[in-house]
Short mmCIF file of N, CA and C in Angstrom, two decimals:
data_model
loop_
_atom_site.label_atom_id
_atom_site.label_comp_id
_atom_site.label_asym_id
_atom_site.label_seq_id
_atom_site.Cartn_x
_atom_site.Cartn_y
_atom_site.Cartn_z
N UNK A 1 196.07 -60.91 -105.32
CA UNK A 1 195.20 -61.69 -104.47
C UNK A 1 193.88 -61.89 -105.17
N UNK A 2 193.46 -63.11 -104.71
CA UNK A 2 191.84 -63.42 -105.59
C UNK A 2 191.14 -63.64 -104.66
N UNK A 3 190.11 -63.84 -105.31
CA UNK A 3 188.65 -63.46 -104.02
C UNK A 3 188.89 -64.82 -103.18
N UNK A 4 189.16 -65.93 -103.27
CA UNK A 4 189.19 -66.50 -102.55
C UNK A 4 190.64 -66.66 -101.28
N UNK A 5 191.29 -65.89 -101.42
CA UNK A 5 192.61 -65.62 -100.47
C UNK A 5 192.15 -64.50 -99.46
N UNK A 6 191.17 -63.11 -100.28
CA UNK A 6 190.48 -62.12 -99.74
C UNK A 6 189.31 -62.87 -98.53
N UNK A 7 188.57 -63.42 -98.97
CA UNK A 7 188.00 -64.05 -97.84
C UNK A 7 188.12 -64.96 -97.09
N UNK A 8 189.49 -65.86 -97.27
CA UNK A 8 190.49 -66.31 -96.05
C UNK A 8 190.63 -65.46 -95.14
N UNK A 9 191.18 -64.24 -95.29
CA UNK A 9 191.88 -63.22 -94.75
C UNK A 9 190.75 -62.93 -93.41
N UNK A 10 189.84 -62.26 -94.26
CA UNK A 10 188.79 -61.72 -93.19
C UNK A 10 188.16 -62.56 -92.42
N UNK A 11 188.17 -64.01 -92.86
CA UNK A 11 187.23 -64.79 -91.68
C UNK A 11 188.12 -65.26 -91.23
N UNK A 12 189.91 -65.43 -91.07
CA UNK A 12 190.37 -65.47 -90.09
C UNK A 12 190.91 -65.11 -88.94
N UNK A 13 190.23 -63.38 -89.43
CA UNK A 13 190.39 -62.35 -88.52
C UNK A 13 189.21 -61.98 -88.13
N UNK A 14 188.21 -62.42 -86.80
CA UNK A 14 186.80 -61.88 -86.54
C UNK A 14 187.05 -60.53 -86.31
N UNK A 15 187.85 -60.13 -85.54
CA UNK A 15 188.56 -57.89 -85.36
C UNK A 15 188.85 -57.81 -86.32
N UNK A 16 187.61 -57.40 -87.25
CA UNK A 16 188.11 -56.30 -88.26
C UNK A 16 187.55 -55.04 -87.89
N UNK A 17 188.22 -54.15 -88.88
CA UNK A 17 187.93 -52.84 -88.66
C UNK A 17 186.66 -52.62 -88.45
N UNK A 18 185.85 -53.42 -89.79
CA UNK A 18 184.63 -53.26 -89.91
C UNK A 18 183.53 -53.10 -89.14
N UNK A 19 183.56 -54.23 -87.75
CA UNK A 19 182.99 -54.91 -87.06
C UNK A 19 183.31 -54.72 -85.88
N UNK A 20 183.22 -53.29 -85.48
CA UNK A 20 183.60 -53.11 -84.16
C UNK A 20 182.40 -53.56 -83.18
N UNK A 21 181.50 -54.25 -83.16
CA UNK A 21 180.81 -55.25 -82.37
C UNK A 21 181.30 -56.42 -82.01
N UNK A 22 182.20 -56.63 -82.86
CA UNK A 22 182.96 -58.23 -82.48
C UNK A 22 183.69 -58.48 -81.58
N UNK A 23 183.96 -57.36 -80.76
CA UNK A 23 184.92 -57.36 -79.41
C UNK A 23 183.53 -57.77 -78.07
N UNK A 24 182.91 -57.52 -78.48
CA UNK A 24 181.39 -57.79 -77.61
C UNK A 24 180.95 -59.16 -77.76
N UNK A 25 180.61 -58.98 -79.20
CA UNK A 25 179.90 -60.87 -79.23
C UNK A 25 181.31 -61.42 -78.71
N UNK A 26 182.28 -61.45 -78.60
CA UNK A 26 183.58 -62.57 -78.32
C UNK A 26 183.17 -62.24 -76.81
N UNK A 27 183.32 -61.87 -76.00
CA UNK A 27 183.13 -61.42 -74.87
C UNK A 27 182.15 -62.61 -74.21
N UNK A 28 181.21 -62.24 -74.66
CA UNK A 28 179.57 -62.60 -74.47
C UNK A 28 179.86 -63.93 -74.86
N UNK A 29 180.69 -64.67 -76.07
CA UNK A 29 180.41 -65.96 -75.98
C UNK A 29 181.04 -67.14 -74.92
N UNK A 30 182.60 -65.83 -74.73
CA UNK A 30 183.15 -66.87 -73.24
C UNK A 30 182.06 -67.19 -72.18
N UNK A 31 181.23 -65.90 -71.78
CA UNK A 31 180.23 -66.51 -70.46
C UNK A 31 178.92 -66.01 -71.15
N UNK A 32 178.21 -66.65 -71.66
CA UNK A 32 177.33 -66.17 -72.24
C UNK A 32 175.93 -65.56 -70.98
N UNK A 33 176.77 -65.93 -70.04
CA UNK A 33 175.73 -65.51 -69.06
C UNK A 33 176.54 -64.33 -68.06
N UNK A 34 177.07 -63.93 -68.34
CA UNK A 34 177.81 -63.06 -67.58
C UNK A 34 177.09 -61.88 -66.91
N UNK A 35 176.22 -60.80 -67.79
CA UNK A 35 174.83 -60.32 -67.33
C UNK A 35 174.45 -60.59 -66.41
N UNK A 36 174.26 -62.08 -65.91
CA UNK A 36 173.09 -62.48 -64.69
C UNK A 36 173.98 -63.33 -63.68
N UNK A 37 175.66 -63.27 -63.66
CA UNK A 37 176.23 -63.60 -62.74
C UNK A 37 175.37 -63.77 -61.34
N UNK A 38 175.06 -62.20 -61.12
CA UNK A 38 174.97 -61.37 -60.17
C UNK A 38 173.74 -62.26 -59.03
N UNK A 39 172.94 -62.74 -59.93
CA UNK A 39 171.44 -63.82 -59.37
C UNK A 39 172.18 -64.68 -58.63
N UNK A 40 173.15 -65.21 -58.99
CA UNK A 40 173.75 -66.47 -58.50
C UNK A 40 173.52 -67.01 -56.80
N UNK A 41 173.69 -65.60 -56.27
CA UNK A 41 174.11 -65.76 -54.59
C UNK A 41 172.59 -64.31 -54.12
N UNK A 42 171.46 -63.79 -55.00
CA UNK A 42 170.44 -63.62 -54.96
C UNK A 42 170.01 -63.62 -53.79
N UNK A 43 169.40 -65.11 -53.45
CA UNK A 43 169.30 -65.71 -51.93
C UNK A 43 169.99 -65.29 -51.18
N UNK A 44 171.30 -65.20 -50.98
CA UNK A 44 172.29 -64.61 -49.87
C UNK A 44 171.93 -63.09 -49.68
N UNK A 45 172.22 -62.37 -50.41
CA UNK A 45 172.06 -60.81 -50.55
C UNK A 45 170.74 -60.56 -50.13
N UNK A 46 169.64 -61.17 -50.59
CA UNK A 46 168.25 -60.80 -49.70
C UNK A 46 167.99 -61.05 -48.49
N UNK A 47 168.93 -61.93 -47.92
CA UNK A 47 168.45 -62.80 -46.67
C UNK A 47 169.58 -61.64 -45.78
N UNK A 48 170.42 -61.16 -46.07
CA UNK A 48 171.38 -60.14 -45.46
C UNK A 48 171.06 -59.06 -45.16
N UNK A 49 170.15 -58.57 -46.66
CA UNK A 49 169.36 -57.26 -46.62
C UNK A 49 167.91 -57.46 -45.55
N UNK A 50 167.86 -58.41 -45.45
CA UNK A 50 166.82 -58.27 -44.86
C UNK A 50 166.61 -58.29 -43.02
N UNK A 51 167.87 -59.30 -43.02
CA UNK A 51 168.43 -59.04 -41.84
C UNK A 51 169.02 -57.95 -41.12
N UNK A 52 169.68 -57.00 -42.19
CA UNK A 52 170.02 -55.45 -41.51
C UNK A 52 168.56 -54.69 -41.60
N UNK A 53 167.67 -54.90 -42.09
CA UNK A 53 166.62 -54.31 -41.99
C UNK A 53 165.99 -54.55 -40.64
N UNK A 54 165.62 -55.88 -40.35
CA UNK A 54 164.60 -56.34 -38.92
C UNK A 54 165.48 -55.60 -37.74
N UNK A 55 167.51 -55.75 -38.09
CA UNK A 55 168.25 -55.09 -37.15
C UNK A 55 167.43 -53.28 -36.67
N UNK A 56 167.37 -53.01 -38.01
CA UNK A 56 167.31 -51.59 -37.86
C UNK A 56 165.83 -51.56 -37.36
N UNK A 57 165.05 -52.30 -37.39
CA UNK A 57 163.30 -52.10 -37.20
C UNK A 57 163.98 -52.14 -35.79
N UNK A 58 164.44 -53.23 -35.18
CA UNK A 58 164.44 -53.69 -33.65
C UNK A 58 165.21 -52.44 -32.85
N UNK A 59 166.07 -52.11 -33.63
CA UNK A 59 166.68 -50.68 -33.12
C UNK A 59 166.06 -49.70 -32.68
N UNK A 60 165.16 -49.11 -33.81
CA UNK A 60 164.27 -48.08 -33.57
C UNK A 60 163.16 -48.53 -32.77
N UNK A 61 162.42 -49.59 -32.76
CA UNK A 61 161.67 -50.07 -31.67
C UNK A 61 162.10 -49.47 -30.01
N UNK A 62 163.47 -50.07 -30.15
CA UNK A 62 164.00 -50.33 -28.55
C UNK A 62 164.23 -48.38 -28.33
N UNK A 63 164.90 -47.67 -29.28
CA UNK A 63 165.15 -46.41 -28.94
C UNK A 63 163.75 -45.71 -28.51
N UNK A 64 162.71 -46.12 -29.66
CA UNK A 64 160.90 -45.45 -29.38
C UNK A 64 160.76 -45.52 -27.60
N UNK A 65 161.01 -47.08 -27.04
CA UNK A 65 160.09 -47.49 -26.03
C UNK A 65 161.19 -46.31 -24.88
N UNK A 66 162.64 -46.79 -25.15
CA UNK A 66 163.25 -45.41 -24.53
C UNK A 66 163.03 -44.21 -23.95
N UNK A 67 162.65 -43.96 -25.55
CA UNK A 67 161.83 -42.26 -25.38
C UNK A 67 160.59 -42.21 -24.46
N UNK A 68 159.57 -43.11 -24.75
CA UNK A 68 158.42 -43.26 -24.34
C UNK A 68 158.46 -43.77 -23.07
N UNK A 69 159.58 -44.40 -22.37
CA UNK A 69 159.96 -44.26 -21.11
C UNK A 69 160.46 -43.57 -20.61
N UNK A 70 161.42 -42.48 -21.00
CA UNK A 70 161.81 -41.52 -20.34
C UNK A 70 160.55 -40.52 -19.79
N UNK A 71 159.97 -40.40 -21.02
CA UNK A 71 158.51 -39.48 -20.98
C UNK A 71 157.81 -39.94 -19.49
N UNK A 72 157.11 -41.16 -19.35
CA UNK A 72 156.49 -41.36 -18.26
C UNK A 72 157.42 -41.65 -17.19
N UNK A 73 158.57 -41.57 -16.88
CA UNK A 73 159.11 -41.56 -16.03
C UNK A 73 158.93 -39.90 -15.11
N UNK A 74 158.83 -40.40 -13.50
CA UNK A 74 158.69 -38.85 -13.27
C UNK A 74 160.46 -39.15 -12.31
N UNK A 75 161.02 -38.05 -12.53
CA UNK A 75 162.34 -37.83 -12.30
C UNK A 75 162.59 -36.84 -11.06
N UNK A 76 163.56 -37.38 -10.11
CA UNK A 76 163.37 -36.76 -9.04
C UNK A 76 164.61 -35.72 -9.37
N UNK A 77 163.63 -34.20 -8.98
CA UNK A 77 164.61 -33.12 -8.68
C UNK A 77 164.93 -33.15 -7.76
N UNK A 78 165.95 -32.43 -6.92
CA UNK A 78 165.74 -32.00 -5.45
C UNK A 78 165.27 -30.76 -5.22
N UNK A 79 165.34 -29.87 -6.46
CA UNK A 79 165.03 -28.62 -6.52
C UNK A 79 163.67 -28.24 -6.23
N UNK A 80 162.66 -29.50 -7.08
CA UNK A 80 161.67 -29.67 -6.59
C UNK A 80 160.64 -30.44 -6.18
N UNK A 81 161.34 -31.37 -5.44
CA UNK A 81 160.95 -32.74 -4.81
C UNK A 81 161.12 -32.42 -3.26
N UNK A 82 162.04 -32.44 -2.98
CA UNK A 82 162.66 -31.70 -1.33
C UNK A 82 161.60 -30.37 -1.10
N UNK A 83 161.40 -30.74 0.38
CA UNK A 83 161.18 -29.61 0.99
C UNK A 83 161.93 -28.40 0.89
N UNK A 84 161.43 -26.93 1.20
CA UNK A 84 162.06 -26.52 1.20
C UNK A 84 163.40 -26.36 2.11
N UNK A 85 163.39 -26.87 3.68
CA UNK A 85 163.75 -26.97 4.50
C UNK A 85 165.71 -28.17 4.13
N UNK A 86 164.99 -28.91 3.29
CA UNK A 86 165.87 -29.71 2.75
C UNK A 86 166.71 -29.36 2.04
N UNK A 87 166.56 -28.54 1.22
CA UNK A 87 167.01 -27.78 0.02
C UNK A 87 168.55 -27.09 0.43
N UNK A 88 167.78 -26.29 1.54
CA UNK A 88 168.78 -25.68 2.66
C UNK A 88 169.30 -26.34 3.63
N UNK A 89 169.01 -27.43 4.11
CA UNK A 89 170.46 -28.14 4.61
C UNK A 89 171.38 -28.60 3.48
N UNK A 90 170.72 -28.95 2.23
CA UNK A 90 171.83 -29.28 1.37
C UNK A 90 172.79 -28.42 0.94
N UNK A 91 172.26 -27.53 0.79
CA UNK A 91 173.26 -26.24 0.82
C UNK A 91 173.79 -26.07 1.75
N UNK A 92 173.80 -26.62 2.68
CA UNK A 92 174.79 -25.82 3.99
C UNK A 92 176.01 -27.42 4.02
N UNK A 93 175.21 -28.72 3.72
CA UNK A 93 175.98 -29.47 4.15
C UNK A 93 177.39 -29.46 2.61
N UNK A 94 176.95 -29.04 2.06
CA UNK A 94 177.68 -28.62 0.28
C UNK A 94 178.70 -27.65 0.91
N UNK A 95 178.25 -26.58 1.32
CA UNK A 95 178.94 -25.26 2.01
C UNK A 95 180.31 -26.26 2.91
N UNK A 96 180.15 -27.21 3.87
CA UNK A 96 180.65 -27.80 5.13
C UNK A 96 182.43 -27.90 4.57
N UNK A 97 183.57 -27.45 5.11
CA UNK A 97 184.64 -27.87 5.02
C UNK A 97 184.98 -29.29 5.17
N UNK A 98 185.62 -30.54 4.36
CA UNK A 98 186.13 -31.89 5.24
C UNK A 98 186.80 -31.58 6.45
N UNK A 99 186.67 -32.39 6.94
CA UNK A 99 187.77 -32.62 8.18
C UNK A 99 188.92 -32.48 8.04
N UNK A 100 189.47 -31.53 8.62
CA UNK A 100 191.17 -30.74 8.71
C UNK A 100 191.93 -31.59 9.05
N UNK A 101 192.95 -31.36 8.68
CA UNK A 101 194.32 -32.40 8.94
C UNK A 101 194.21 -32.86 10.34
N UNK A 102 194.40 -31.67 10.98
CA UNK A 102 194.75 -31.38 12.46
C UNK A 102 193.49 -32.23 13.23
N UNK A 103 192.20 -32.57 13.17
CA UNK A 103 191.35 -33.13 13.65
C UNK A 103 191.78 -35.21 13.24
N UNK A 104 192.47 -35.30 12.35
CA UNK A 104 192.58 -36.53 12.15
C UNK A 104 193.66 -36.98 12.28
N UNK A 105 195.10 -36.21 12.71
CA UNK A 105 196.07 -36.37 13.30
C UNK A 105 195.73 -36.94 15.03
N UNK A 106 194.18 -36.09 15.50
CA UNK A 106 193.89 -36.25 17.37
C UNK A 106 193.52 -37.32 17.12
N UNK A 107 192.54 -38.34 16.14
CA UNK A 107 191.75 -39.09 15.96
C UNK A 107 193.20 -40.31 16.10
N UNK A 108 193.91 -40.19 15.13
CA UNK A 108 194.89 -41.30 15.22
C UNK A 108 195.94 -41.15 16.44
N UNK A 109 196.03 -39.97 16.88
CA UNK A 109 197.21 -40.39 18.17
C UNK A 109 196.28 -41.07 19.32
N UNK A 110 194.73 -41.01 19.52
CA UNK A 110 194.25 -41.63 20.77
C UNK A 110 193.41 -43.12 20.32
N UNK A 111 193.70 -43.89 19.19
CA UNK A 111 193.69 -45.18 18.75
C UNK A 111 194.15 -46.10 19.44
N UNK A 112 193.11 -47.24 19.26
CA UNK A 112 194.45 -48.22 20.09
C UNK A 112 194.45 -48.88 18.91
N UNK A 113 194.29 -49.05 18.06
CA UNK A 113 194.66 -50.10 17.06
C UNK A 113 196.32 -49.95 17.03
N UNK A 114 196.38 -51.35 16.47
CA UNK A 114 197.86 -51.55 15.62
C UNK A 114 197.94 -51.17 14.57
N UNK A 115 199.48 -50.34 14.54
CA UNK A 115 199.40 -50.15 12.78
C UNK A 115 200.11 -50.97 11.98
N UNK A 116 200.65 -51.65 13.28
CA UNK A 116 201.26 -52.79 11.99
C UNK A 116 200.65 -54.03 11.87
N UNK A 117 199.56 -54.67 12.06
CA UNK A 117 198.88 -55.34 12.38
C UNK A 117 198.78 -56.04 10.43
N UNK A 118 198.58 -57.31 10.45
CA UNK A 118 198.10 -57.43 9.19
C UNK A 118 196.83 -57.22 8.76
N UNK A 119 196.64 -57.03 7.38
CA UNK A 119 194.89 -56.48 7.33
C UNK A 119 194.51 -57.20 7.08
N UNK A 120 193.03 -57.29 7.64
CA UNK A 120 191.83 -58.05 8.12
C UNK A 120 191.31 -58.69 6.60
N UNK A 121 191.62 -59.90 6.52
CA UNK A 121 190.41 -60.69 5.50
C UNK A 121 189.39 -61.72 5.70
N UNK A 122 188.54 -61.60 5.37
CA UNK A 122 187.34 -62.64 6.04
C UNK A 122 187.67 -63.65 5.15
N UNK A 123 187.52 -64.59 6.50
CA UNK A 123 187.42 -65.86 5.68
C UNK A 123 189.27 -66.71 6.12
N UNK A 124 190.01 -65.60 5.89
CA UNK A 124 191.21 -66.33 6.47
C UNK A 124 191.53 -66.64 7.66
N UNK A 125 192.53 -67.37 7.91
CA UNK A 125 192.59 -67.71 9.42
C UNK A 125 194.22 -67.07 9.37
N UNK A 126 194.41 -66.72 10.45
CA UNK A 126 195.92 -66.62 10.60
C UNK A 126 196.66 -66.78 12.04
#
C-alpha cells in the first residue's frame, strides 16, 4: 500500500480508533442543536410551573384563613355553654329507654287509620 491508498482508507472511515471524539461530532452534526431542544416549549413549562405555583399560593391562603377562622370562632360546648341544670336533663334524657314494643303495639291497635290505604303524595290526585 502507498501513501495515497493509506489516506483513502482513513478518510473514508471518520471511526477510527484514533478519534474517539468522532462518535460525538457525528452526533452533534445530525441536530446541531440538540443541547437546546429543551427551550423549544420554554413558554409552556413556565406558564405550568407557574400555574401550580399561584395553585399552591391559593391553597395555603384558603387553609391560613381556615385556621384563622377556626381560631375566632367561639364553639359551643354543652359542657360549658348549658346551664348546669341542662347538663343534667341531658343526661337523664341520654339515660331514657325508647319506647318498648309493647307501648307501640297499644298505639297501633287504637288507630283509626287504614293500613291499606295508599300513601299520601302531595300534589297527586287520586
Amino acid at each position: 500500500m502507498n501513501g495515497s491508498e493509506l489516506a483513502g482508507t482513513s478518510a473514508s472511515n471518520p471511526k477510527s480508533k484514533e478519534d474517539p471524539a468522532g462518535n460525538g461530532r457525528e452526533e452533534k452534526e445530525k441536530n446541531p442543536f440538540a443541547e437546546y431542544m429543551w427551550m423549544e416549549n420554554e413558554e409552556d413549562f413556565n406558564r405550568q410551573v407557574e400555574e401550580e405555583l399561584q395553585e399552591q399560593e391559593f391553597l395555603d391562603r384558603c387553609f391560613q384563613e381556615m385556621l384563622e377562622e377556626e381560631e375566632e370562632r367561639d364553639w359551643f360546648i354543652p359542657a360549658r355553654d348549658l346551664p348546669q341544670g341542662m347538663a343534667q336533663l341531658q343526661q337523664q334524657l341520654h339515660g331514657l329507654p325508647a319506647a318498648d314494643a309493647r307501648a307501640s303495639q297499644d298505639i297501633l291497635s287504637k288507630s283509626t287509620l287504614n293500613p291499606d290505604a295508599k300513601e299520601f303524595v302531595p300534589g297527586v290526585k287520586y
